[in-house]
CSV table of C-alpha atoms and ligand atoms in Angstrom, one decimal:
chain,number,residue,atom,x,y,z
R,1,MET,CA,20.1,19.2,17.4
R,2,TYR,CA,17.0,17.2,16.3
R,3,ASP,CA,15.6,14.6,18.6
R,4,TRP,CA,14.6,12.6,15.6
R,5,LEU,CA,15.6,12.3,11.9
R,6,ILE,CA,12.7,10.7,10.1
R,7,VAL,CA,13.5,9.3,6.7
R,8,GLY,CA,10.4,9.2,4.5
R,9,ALA,CA,7.3,11.4,4.6
R,10,GLY,CA,4.8,8.7,3.9
R,11,PHE,CA,2.3,7.2,6.4
R,12,ALA,CA,5.0,5.6,8.5
R,13,GLY,CA,7.2,8.7,8.8
R,14,SER,CA,4.3,11.2,9.1
R,15,VAL,CA,2.4,9.3,11.8
R,16,LEU,CA,5.6,9.0,13.9
R,17,ALA,CA,6.6,12.6,13.3
R,18,GLU,CA,3.1,13.7,14.4
R,19,ARG,CA,3.1,11.6,17.5
R,20,LEU,CA,6.6,12.4,18.6
R,21,ALA,CA,6.2,16.1,18.1
R,22,ASN,CA,2.7,16.5,19.5
R,23,GLU,CA,2.7,13.9,22.2
R,24,ARG,CA,6.3,14.3,23.5
R,25,GLY,CA,7.2,17.7,22.3
R,26,ASP,CA,10.2,16.2,20.5
R,27,ARG,CA,12.0,18.2,17.8
R,28,VAL,CA,11.6,16.3,14.5
R,29,LEU,CA,13.1,16.6,11.0
R,30,VAL,CA,11.3,14.7,8.3
R,31,ILE,CA,13.3,14.2,5.0
R,32,ASP,CA,12.1,12.7,1.8
R,33,ARG,CA,14.0,12.3,-1.5
R,34,ARG,CA,10.9,13.0,-3.5
R,35,ASN,CA,9.7,16.5,-4.0
R,36,HIS,CA,6.5,16.0,-2.0
R,37,ILE,CA,5.1,14.6,1.2
R,38,GLY,CA,2.6,11.6,1.5
R,39,GLY,CA,4.8,8.8,0.1
R,40,ASN,CA,2.9,6.6,-2.2
R,41,ALA,CA,-0.4,8.0,-1.1
R,42,TYR,CA,0.5,11.4,-2.5
R,43,ASP,CA,-2.3,13.0,-4.6
R,44,ARG,CA,-2.3,16.2,-6.6
R,45,TYR,CA,-4.4,18.2,-9.1
R,46,ASP,CA,-3.2,17.6,-12.7
R,47,ASP,CA,-3.1,20.2,-15.4
R,48,ALA,CA,-6.8,19.8,-16.1
R,49,GLY,CA,-7.6,20.4,-12.4
R,50,LEU,CA,-8.6,16.8,-11.6
R,51,LEU,CA,-7.4,15.3,-8.4
R,52,ILE,CA,-5.2,12.2,-9.2
R,53,HIS,CA,-3.1,9.8,-7.3
R,54,GLN,CA,0.5,10.0,-8.5
R,55,TYR,CA,1.3,6.4,-7.6
R,56,GLY,CA,-1.9,4.7,-8.5
R,57,PRO,CA,-5.3,4.3,-6.8
R,58,HIS,CA,-5.3,4.5,-3.0
R,59,ILE,CA,-8.5,3.6,-1.3
R,60,PHE,CA,-8.7,3.7,2.5
R,61,HIS,CA,-10.3,0.7,4.2
R,62,THR,CA,-10.0,-0.7,7.6
R,63,ASN,CA,-11.7,-2.7,10.4
R,64,ALA,CA,-9.7,-0.9,13.0
R,65,LYS,CA,-11.8,1.9,14.5
R,66,PRO,CA,-8.9,3.3,16.5
R,67,ILE,CA,-6.9,3.8,13.3
R,68,LEU,CA,-9.8,5.6,11.6
R,69,ASP,CA,-10.3,7.7,14.7
R,70,TYR,CA,-6.6,8.7,14.8
R,71,LEU,CA,-6.6,9.8,11.1
R,72,SER,CA,-9.9,11.6,11.6
R,73,ARG,CA,-7.9,14.2,13.6
R,74,PHE,CA,-6.4,15.3,10.3
R,75,THR,CA,-9.1,15.0,7.8
R,76,GLU,CA,-12.8,14.7,7.1
R,77,TRP,CA,-14.0,11.8,5.1
R,78,ARG,CA,-16.2,11.0,2.1
R,79,PRO,CA,-17.9,7.6,2.1
R,80,TYR,CA,-16.7,5.5,-0.8
R,81,GLU,CA,-17.1,1.8,-1.6
R,82,HIS,CA,-14.7,0.6,-4.2
R,83,ARG,CA,-15.9,-1.5,-7.1
R,84,VAL,CA,-13.7,-3.2,-9.7
R,85,LEU,CA,-14.5,-5.0,-13.0
R,86,ALA,CA,-12.2,-7.5,-14.7
R,87,GLU,CA,-12.2,-7.8,-18.5
R,88,VAL,CA,-12.4,-11.5,-19.1
R,89,ASP,CA,-13.3,-13.3,-22.3
R,90,GLY,CA,-14.4,-9.9,-23.8
R,91,GLN,CA,-16.8,-9.1,-21.0
R,92,GLN,CA,-16.4,-6.8,-18.0
R,93,VAL,CA,-17.5,-8.7,-14.9
R,94,PRO,CA,-17.2,-8.2,-11.1
R,95,ILE,CA,-13.9,-9.1,-9.3
R,96,PRO,CA,-13.8,-10.4,-6.5
R,97,ILE,CA,-15.5,-13.3,-8.2
R,98,ASN,CA,-19.2,-13.4,-7.0
R,99,LEU,CA,-22.5,-14.8,-8.1
R,100,ASP,CA,-22.9,-12.3,-10.9
R,101,THR,CA,-19.4,-13.0,-12.2
R,102,VAL,CA,-20.1,-16.7,-12.7
R,103,ASN,CA,-23.6,-16.3,-14.0
R,104,ARG,CA,-22.6,-13.7,-16.6
R,105,LEU,CA,-19.5,-15.5,-17.7
R,106,TYR,CA,-21.1,-18.9,-18.1
R,107,GLY,CA,-24.7,-17.7,-19.0
R,108,LEU,CA,-26.1,-19.4,-15.9
R,109,ASP,CA,-28.8,-18.4,-13.4
R,110,LEU,CA,-27.4,-19.9,-10.2
R,111,GLU,CA,-28.5,-19.0,-6.7
R,112,SER,CA,-25.8,-18.6,-3.9
R,113,GLU,CA,-26.2,-22.2,-2.6
R,114,GLU,CA,-25.9,-23.6,-6.1
R,115,LEU,CA,-22.8,-21.6,-6.7
R,116,GLU,CA,-21.2,-23.1,-3.6
R,117,ALA,CA,-21.8,-26.5,-5.1
R,118,TRP,CA,-20.5,-25.3,-8.5
R,119,PHE,CA,-17.3,-24.1,-6.9
R,120,ALA,CA,-17.0,-27.3,-4.9
R,121,GLU,CA,-17.2,-29.4,-8.0
R,122,ARG,CA,-14.3,-27.4,-9.6
R,123,ALA,CA,-12.1,-26.8,-6.6
R,124,GLU,CA,-8.9,-28.7,-6.5
R,125,ARG,CA,-7.8,-30.6,-3.4
R,126,VAL,CA,-4.6,-29.0,-2.1
R,127,GLU,CA,-2.9,-30.7,0.9
R,128,GLN,CA,-1.2,-27.6,2.2
R,129,ILE,CA,-2.1,-24.2,0.9
R,130,ARG,CA,1.2,-22.4,0.4
R,131,THR,CA,1.2,-20.5,-2.8
R,132,SER,CA,-0.9,-17.9,-4.5
R,133,GLU,CA,-2.0,-20.6,-7.0
R,134,ASP,CA,-3.1,-22.9,-4.2
R,135,VAL,CA,-5.3,-20.3,-2.7
R,136,VAL,CA,-7.4,-19.8,-5.8
R,137,VAL,CA,-7.5,-23.3,-7.4
R,138,SER,CA,-8.6,-24.7,-4.0
R,139,LYS,CA,-11.5,-22.4,-3.9
R,140,VAL,CA,-12.8,-21.9,-7.5
R,141,GLY,CA,-10.9,-24.4,-9.6
R,142,ARG,CA,-8.3,-24.0,-12.4
R,143,GLU,CA,-10.4,-22.4,-15.1
R,144,LEU,CA,-11.4,-19.3,-13.1
R,145,TYR,CA,-7.9,-19.2,-11.7
R,146,GLU,CA,-6.5,-19.0,-15.2
R,147,LYS,CA,-9.0,-16.4,-16.4
R,148,PHE,CA,-8.7,-14.0,-13.5
R,149,PHE,CA,-5.5,-14.6,-11.6
R,150,ARG,CA,-2.7,-16.4,-13.5
R,151,GLY,CA,-2.2,-13.7,-16.2
R,152,TYR,CA,-2.7,-10.7,-13.9
R,153,THR,CA,-0.3,-12.1,-11.3
R,154,ARG,CA,2.4,-13.0,-13.9
R,155,LYS,CA,2.1,-9.5,-15.3
R,156,GLN,CA,2.1,-7.7,-11.9
R,157,TRP,CA,4.9,-9.7,-10.2
R,158,GLY,CA,6.9,-11.1,-13.1
R,159,VAL,CA,6.6,-14.6,-11.6
R,160,ASP,CA,4.0,-17.4,-11.7
R,161,PRO,CA,1.4,-17.4,-8.8
R,162,SER,CA,2.9,-20.8,-7.8
R,163,GLU,CA,6.1,-19.0,-6.8
R,164,LEU,CA,4.4,-16.3,-4.7
R,165,ASP,CA,3.2,-16.7,-1.1
R,166,LYS,CA,-0.5,-17.4,-0.6
R,167,SER,CA,-1.0,-14.0,1.1
R,168,VAL,CA,-0.8,-12.2,-2.3
R,169,THR,CA,-3.9,-13.6,-4.1
R,170,ALA,CA,-5.6,-14.2,-0.7
R,171,ARG,CA,-6.1,-10.4,-0.6
R,172,VAL,CA,-8.9,-10.9,-3.1
R,173,PRO,CA,-11.8,-12.9,-1.6
R,174,THR,CA,-14.3,-15.2,-3.4
R,175,ARG,CA,-18.0,-14.6,-2.8
R,176,THR,CA,-21.1,-16.6,-3.4
R,177,ASN,CA,-23.5,-13.6,-3.0
R,178,ARG,CA,-23.9,-10.5,-5.1
R,179,ASP,CA,-21.7,-8.2,-3.0
R,180,ASP,CA,-19.5,-6.5,-5.7
R,181,ARG,CA,-17.4,-4.3,-3.4
R,182,TYR,CA,-13.7,-4.8,-3.7
R,183,PHE,CA,-13.1,-4.6,0.1
R,184,GLY,CA,-15.1,-6.2,2.9
R,185,ASP,CA,-13.9,-3.9,5.6
R,186,GLU,CA,-16.2,-2.1,8.0
R,187,PHE,CA,-14.9,1.3,7.3
R,188,GLN,CA,-14.4,2.4,3.7
R,189,VAL,CA,-13.7,6.1,3.1
R,190,MET,CA,-11.6,8.6,1.3
R,191,PRO,CA,-10.0,11.8,2.8
R,192,LYS,CA,-12.5,14.5,1.8
R,193,HIS,CA,-9.8,16.9,0.5
R,194,GLY,CA,-7.3,14.3,-0.5
R,195,TYR,CA,-4.4,12.5,1.1
R,196,THR,CA,-1.8,15.3,0.6
R,197,ARG,CA,-4.0,17.8,2.6
R,198,MET,CA,-4.3,15.2,5.4
R,199,PHE,CA,-0.5,14.8,5.5
R,200,GLU,CA,-0.1,18.6,5.6
R,201,SER,CA,-2.3,18.7,8.6
R,202,MET,CA,-0.3,15.8,10.3
R,203,LEU,CA,3.0,17.6,9.7
R,204,SER,CA,1.8,21.0,10.7
R,205,SER,CA,3.4,21.1,14.2
R,206,PRO,CA,6.0,23.8,14.8
R,207,ASN,CA,8.1,21.0,16.2
R,208,ILE,CA,8.3,19.4,12.8
R,209,ASN,CA,10.5,20.5,9.9
R,210,VAL,CA,10.3,18.9,6.5
R,211,MET,CA,13.1,18.8,3.9
R,212,LEU,CA,12.2,17.5,0.5
R,213,GLN,CA,14.5,16.3,-2.3
R,214,THR,CA,16.8,15.2,0.4
R,215,ASP,CA,18.3,11.7,0.4
R,216,TYR,CA,19.3,10.2,3.7
R,217,ARG,CA,22.5,8.9,2.2
R,218,ASP,CA,23.6,12.4,1.5
R,219,VAL,CA,22.7,14.0,4.8
R,220,ARG,CA,23.0,11.3,7.5
R,221,ASP,CA,26.3,12.6,8.7
R,222,LEU,CA,25.5,16.3,8.2
R,223,ILE,CA,22.3,16.7,10.2
R,224,PRO,CA,22.8,16.6,14.0
R,225,HIS,CA,20.2,14.2,15.4
R,226,ARG,CA,19.9,11.8,18.3
R,227,ARG,CA,17.8,9.0,16.8
R,228,THR,CA,16.5,7.9,13.4
R,229,ILE,CA,13.3,6.5,12.1
R,230,PHE,CA,13.9,4.9,8.7
R,231,THR,CA,11.0,4.1,6.4
R,232,GLY,CA,12.9,3.4,3.1
R,233,PRO,CA,14.1,0.0,1.8
R,234,ILE,CA,15.9,-1.8,4.6
R,235,ASP,CA,18.5,-3.4,2.4
R,236,GLU,CA,19.4,0.1,1.1
R,237,PHE,CA,20.0,1.3,4.7
R,238,PHE,CA,22.6,-1.4,5.1
R,239,GLY,CA,24.3,-0.9,1.8
R,240,HIS,CA,22.8,-4.1,0.3
R,241,ARG,CA,25.4,-6.0,2.2
R,242,PHE,CA,23.6,-9.3,2.0
R,243,GLY,CA,22.3,-8.7,-1.5
R,244,ARG,CA,19.3,-6.8,-2.9
R,245,LEU,CA,15.8,-7.5,-1.6
R,246,PRO,CA,13.5,-7.6,-4.6
R,247,TYR,CA,10.8,-4.9,-4.8
R,248,ARG,CA,8.3,-4.8,-7.6
R,249,SER,CA,8.0,-1.5,-9.4
R,250,LEU,CA,5.3,0.1,-11.6
R,251,ARG,CA,5.3,2.8,-14.3
R,252,PHE,CA,2.2,5.0,-14.1
R,253,ASP,CA,0.8,6.5,-17.3
R,254,HIS,CA,-1.5,9.4,-16.4
R,255,VAL,CA,-3.9,10.6,-19.1
R,256,THR,CA,-6.8,13.1,-19.2
R,257,LEU,CA,-9.6,12.6,-21.7
R,258,ASP,CA,-12.0,15.2,-23.0
R,259,THR,CA,-15.0,13.2,-21.9
R,260,GLU,CA,-16.9,13.2,-18.7
R,261,GLN,CA,-16.7,9.4,-18.0
R,262,HIS,CA,-14.6,6.7,-19.5
R,263,GLN,CA,-15.4,3.4,-17.7
R,264,PRO,CA,-18.3,2.1,-15.6
R,265,VAL,CA,-16.4,1.8,-12.3
R,266,ALA,CA,-13.3,3.2,-10.7
R,267,VAL,CA,-11.0,0.4,-11.7
R,268,VAL,CA,-11.0,-2.1,-14.6
R,269,ASN,CA,-8.5,-5.0,-14.3
R,270,TYR,CA,-7.0,-6.7,-17.4
R,271,PRO,CA,-6.0,-10.2,-16.5
R,272,GLN,CA,-5.9,-11.6,-20.0
R,273,THR,CA,-5.0,-8.8,-22.3
R,274,GLN,CA,-2.9,-5.6,-22.4
R,275,ASP,CA,0.6,-4.8,-20.9
R,276,TYR,CA,-1.0,-2.8,-18.1
R,277,THR,CA,-2.7,-4.5,-15.2
R,278,ARG,CA,-5.5,-2.0,-14.5
R,279,VAL,CA,-7.0,1.4,-15.4
R,280,THR,CA,-8.2,3.8,-12.7
R,281,GLU,CA,-10.7,6.6,-13.2
R,282,TYR,CA,-10.3,9.0,-10.3
R,283,LYS,CA,-13.6,10.8,-10.3
R,284,TYR,CA,-15.2,7.7,-8.7
R,285,LEU,CA,-12.8,7.9,-5.9
R,286,THR,CA,-12.8,11.6,-5.3
R,287,GLY,CA,-16.4,12.5,-6.2
R,288,GLN,CA,-15.1,15.4,-8.2
R,289,VAL,CA,-17.4,16.9,-10.8
R,290,HIS,CA,-15.6,18.0,-13.9
R,291,PRO,CA,-16.2,18.0,-17.7
R,292,LYS,CA,-13.0,16.0,-18.3
R,293,THR,CA,-11.8,12.8,-16.7
R,294,SER,CA,-8.3,11.6,-15.6
R,295,LEU,CA,-7.1,8.0,-15.7
R,296,THR,CA,-4.0,6.0,-14.7
R,297,TYR,CA,-2.6,3.0,-16.5
R,298,GLU,CA,-0.3,0.8,-14.4
R,299,TYR,CA,2.6,-1.0,-16.1
R,300,PRO,CA,4.5,-3.4,-13.9
R,301,ALA,CA,8.3,-3.2,-14.0
R,302,ALA,CA,11.3,-4.9,-12.5
R,303,ASP,CA,13.3,-1.7,-12.2
R,304,GLY,CA,12.3,1.7,-10.8
R,305,ASP,CA,11.0,3.0,-7.5
R,306,PRO,CA,10.3,0.2,-5.1
R,307,TYR,CA,6.6,-0.2,-4.5
R,308,TYR,CA,5.9,-3.8,-3.5
R,309,PRO,CA,7.9,-6.2,-1.4
R,310,VAL,CA,7.7,-9.6,-3.2
R,311,PRO,CA,6.3,-12.2,-0.7
R,312,ARG,CA,8.0,-15.5,-1.2
R,313,PRO,CA,10.1,-17.7,1.1
R,314,GLU,CA,13.6,-16.8,-0.1
R,315,ASN,CA,12.9,-13.1,0.1
R,316,GLU,CA,11.6,-13.5,3.6
R,317,GLU,CA,14.8,-15.3,4.5
R,318,LEU,CA,16.9,-12.5,3.2
R,319,PHE,CA,14.8,-9.9,4.9
R,320,LYS,CA,15.3,-11.8,8.2
R,321,LYS,CA,19.0,-11.3,7.9
R,322,TYR,CA,18.5,-7.5,7.5
R,323,GLU,CA,16.0,-7.6,10.3
R,324,LYS,CA,18.6,-9.1,12.6
R,325,LEU,CA,21.0,-6.3,11.7
R,326,ALA,CA,18.3,-3.8,12.3
R,327,ASN,CA,17.5,-5.2,15.8
R,328,ALA,CA,21.2,-4.8,16.6
R,329,THR,CA,21.4,-1.2,15.4
R,330,SER,CA,20.7,1.1,18.3
R,331,ASP,CA,18.8,4.4,18.0
R,332,VAL,CA,17.3,3.5,14.6
R,333,TRP,CA,13.7,2.3,14.3
R,334,PHE,CA,12.6,0.6,11.0
R,335,VAL,CA,8.9,1.2,10.1
R,336,GLY,CA,6.6,0.9,7.1
R,337,ARG,CA,6.1,-1.2,4.0
R,338,LEU,CA,9.7,-1.0,2.6
R,339,ALA,CA,11.6,-1.0,5.9
R,340,THR,CA,9.8,-4.0,7.3
R,341,TYR,CA,9.3,-5.7,3.9
R,342,ARG,CA,5.6,-6.3,4.4
R,343,TYR,CA,2.8,-6.0,1.8
R,344,TYR,CA,0.9,-3.7,4.1
R,345,ASN,CA,-2.1,-1.5,3.3
R,346,MET,CA,-2.2,2.1,4.5
R,347,ASP,CA,-4.2,1.3,7.7
R,348,GLN,CA,-1.7,-1.5,8.6
R,349,VAL,CA,1.2,1.0,8.2
R,350,VAL,CA,-0.6,3.5,10.4
R,351,GLY,CA,-1.2,0.7,13.0
R,352,GLN,CA,2.5,-0.3,12.9
R,353,ALA,CA,3.6,3.3,13.3
R,354,LEU,CA,1.3,3.9,16.3
R,355,ALA,CA,2.6,0.6,17.9
R,356,THR,CA,6.2,1.8,17.3
R,357,PHE,CA,5.3,5.1,19.0
R,358,ARG,CA,4.1,3.1,22.0
R,359,ARG,CA,7.3,1.1,22.1
R,360,ILE,CA,9.4,4.2,21.8
R,361,SER,CA,7.4,5.8,24.7
R,362,GLU,CA,8.0,2.8,26.9
R,363,ALA,CA,11.7,2.6,26.0
R,364,LEU,CA,12.3,6.3,26.3
R,365,PRO,CA,9.9,8.0,28.7
R,366,ALA,CA,9.8,11.7,27.6
R,367,ASP,CA,11.1,13.1,30.8
R,368,ALA,CA,13.7,10.4,31.4
R,369,ASP,CA,14.8,10.8,27.8
R,370,THR,CA,15.6,14.5,28.3
R,371,ARG,CA,17.5,13.8,31.5
R,372,GLU,CA,19.4,11.0,29.8
R,373,VAL,CA,20.3,13.2,26.9
R,374,ARG,CA,21.5,16.0,29.2
R,375,SER,CA,23.6,13.7,31.3
R,376,LEU,CA,25.2,11.7,28.4
R,377,GLY,CA,25.6,14.6,26.0
R,378,ALA,CA,24.5,14.5,22.5
R,379,ASN,CA,27.3,12.6,20.9
R,380,ALA,CA,26.9,9.6,23.1
R,381,LEU,CA,23.4,9.1,21.7
R,382,ALA,CA,24.0,10.0,18.1
R,383,SER,CA,24.1,6.8,16.0
E,401,FAD,P1,6.0,5.0,1.4
E,401,FAD,O1,4.7,5.6,1.2
E,401,FAD,O2,6.7,4.3,0.3
E,401,FAD,O3,6.9,6.1,2.0
E,401,FAD,C1,8.3,6.0,2.1
E,401,FAD,C2,9.0,7.3,1.7
E,401,FAD,O4,10.4,7.2,2.1
E,401,FAD,C3,8.9,7.6,0.3
E,401,FAD,O5,8.2,8.8,0.0
E,401,FAD,C4,10.4,7.6,-0.2
E,401,FAD,O6,10.6,8.6,-1.2
E,401,FAD,C5,11.1,7.9,1.1
E,401,FAD,N1,12.5,7.4,1.1
E,401,FAD,C6,12.9,6.1,0.9
E,401,FAD,N2,14.2,6.1,1.0
E,401,FAD,C7,14.7,7.3,1.3
E,401,FAD,C8,15.9,7.9,1.5
E,401,FAD,N3,17.1,7.2,1.4
E,401,FAD,N4,16.0,9.2,1.7
E,401,FAD,C9,14.9,10.0,1.8
E,401,FAD,N5,13.7,9.5,1.6
E,401,FAD,C10,13.5,8.2,1.4
E,401,FAD,N6,-2.9,0.8,0.5
E,401,FAD,C11,-4.2,0.9,0.8
E,401,FAD,O7,-4.6,0.8,2.1
E,401,FAD,N7,-5.2,1.0,-0.1
E,401,FAD,C12,-5.0,1.1,-1.4
E,401,FAD,O8,-5.9,1.2,-2.2
E,401,FAD,C13,-3.6,1.0,-1.8
E,401,FAD,N8,-3.3,1.1,-3.1
E,401,FAD,C14,-2.0,1.0,-3.5
E,401,FAD,C15,-1.7,1.1,-4.9
E,401,FAD,C16,-0.3,1.1,-5.3
E,401,FAD,C17,0.0,1.1,-6.8
E,401,FAD,C18,0.7,1.0,-4.3
E,401,FAD,C19,2.1,0.9,-4.8
E,401,FAD,C20,0.4,0.9,-3.0
E,401,FAD,C21,-0.9,0.9,-2.6
E,401,FAD,N9,-1.3,0.8,-1.2
E,401,FAD,C22,-2.6,0.9,-0.8
E,401,FAD,C23,-0.2,0.7,-0.1
E,401,FAD,C24,0.2,2.0,0.4
E,401,FAD,O9,0.8,2.8,-0.6
E,401,FAD,C25,1.2,1.8,1.5
E,401,FAD,O10,0.7,1.0,2.5
E,401,FAD,C26,1.7,3.1,2.2
E,401,FAD,O11,1.8,4.2,1.4
E,401,FAD,C27,3.1,2.8,2.8
E,401,FAD,O12,3.5,3.9,3.6
E,401,FAD,P2,5.1,3.9,4.0
E,401,FAD,O13,5.2,5.2,4.8
E,401,FAD,O14,5.4,2.6,4.6
E,401,FAD,O15,5.9,4.0,2.6
E,402,UDP,N1,-5.1,-10.4,-8.6
E,402,UDP,C1,-5.3,-11.0,-9.8
E,402,UDP,N2,-6.3,-10.6,-10.6
E,402,UDP,C2,-7.1,-9.5,-10.2
E,402,UDP,C3,-6.9,-8.9,-9.0
E,402,UDP,C4,-5.9,-9.3,-8.2
E,402,UDP,O1,-4.6,-11.9,-10.1
E,402,UDP,O2,-8.0,-9.2,-11.0
E,402,UDP,C5,-4.0,-10.8,-7.7
E,402,UDP,C6,-2.6,-10.2,-8.2
E,402,UDP,O3,-1.6,-11.2,-7.9
E,402,UDP,C7,-2.5,-9.0,-7.3
E,402,UDP,C8,-3.1,-9.6,-6.0
E,402,UDP,O4,-4.2,-10.4,-6.4
E,402,UDP,O5,-1.2,-8.5,-7.2
E,402,UDP,C9,-3.6,-8.6,-5.0
E,402,UDP,O6,-4.5,-7.7,-5.6
E,402,UDP,P1,-4.8,-6.2,-5.1
E,402,UDP,O7,-5.8,-5.6,-5.9
E,402,UDP,O8,-4.9,-6.3,-3.6
E,402,UDP,O9,-3.4,-5.5,-5.4
E,402,UDP,P2,-2.8,-4.0,-5.1
E,402,UDP,O10,-4.0,-3.1,-5.1
E,402,UDP,O11,-2.1,-4.1,-3.8
E,402,UDP,O12,-1.9,-3.8,-6.3
């Protein structure tokens, strides 16, 4: 009898497995329907021997020191500041939009203060900022919005930015200085030996078993367990009974080139041209030295593995219905990007999993839990 059946070996599932096994001595089974651990953060060496990210570029960044400290138990880090260029009007210029972006695109020589005024002249007055269009046009005006955001967002999400919650494009700041880093967080690092090695270390407790290529739907009634942590799509857990929650998918085209370097930075975005949104060259992320180089092209898709919740009001409304069901389902905890339908970065998922562990510890003190299990018998607690 397992104390916990954890569905999904990504950040949400692995952090909880680690905490429950190592902090409480609980017996944990982690299952994943894929053939590897790590969820979307999984990385591997390709045929040429280059470390690549199977599901697109994953860069760790956070302002939360406790989250970094927690993960530091399982990996060493390599400092890495992410930089991205966008190919606009035939030039590759920095994104987030900054002083150099505007000067290069328009052949100007503005200083930071002048750029503030330049933006202010172009910014549109928006009464209430609700959508992903509002966020950008109210800061930099319609022309830059159309060059950098409208096409990319339509490609990535299959809908116009005016139909997406403001939180989507608000992920990308606008700067009036020359800072060309993609993220502004205090801590920006990559796991020194890759994400998969870090996950192996998290899941190394003798109290944790891992079963891959195992779908919850096939084994939920076969594996004796007391409680469940579910990190897959929440609508799938409930048999889509209120209808499907939309998730955006991607197709990843991984290629290796017989050249040492392909592009000037780790990621180049294509907001105006191409069917793909961006191209990633992994050597920048990993620091690997190799005579060849490996890249990933990302092609957005409506169907396929669910990667992104789609933040818009009607989807949030549908999610709330599932959330209500989830709250009424005893002995199952829903955690992670797909199960809580949140466009979370890795650090936010780790934070959410650690908070869930604290809630579990309060609800089920380790000793009391054992006593409760003994007195009630296993069946009474199995959901
Ligand atoms: P997942 O990693 O999706 O793990 C869930 C696991 O559950 C999956 O492995 C799945 O196979 C398994 N599962 C689902 N249903 C079942 C079932 N029925 N039975 C068995 N197993 C099941 N974050 C950053 O911080 N920085 C970045 O640079 C970054 N880049 C990203 C780029 C892309 C292209 C994508 C898609 C995401 C990116 N993220 C990034 C976000 C990051 O991937 C997520 O925050 C994080 O991986 C979510 O972890 P999770 O455990 O919630 O979900
Ligand atoms: N975005 C854009 N143009 C860009 C970069 C981002 O329009 O050059 C928008 C787009 O809607 C994207 C969102 O901003 O989905 C968030 O970008 P981010 O790079 O954070 O996306 P992720 O890495 O999560 O795919």
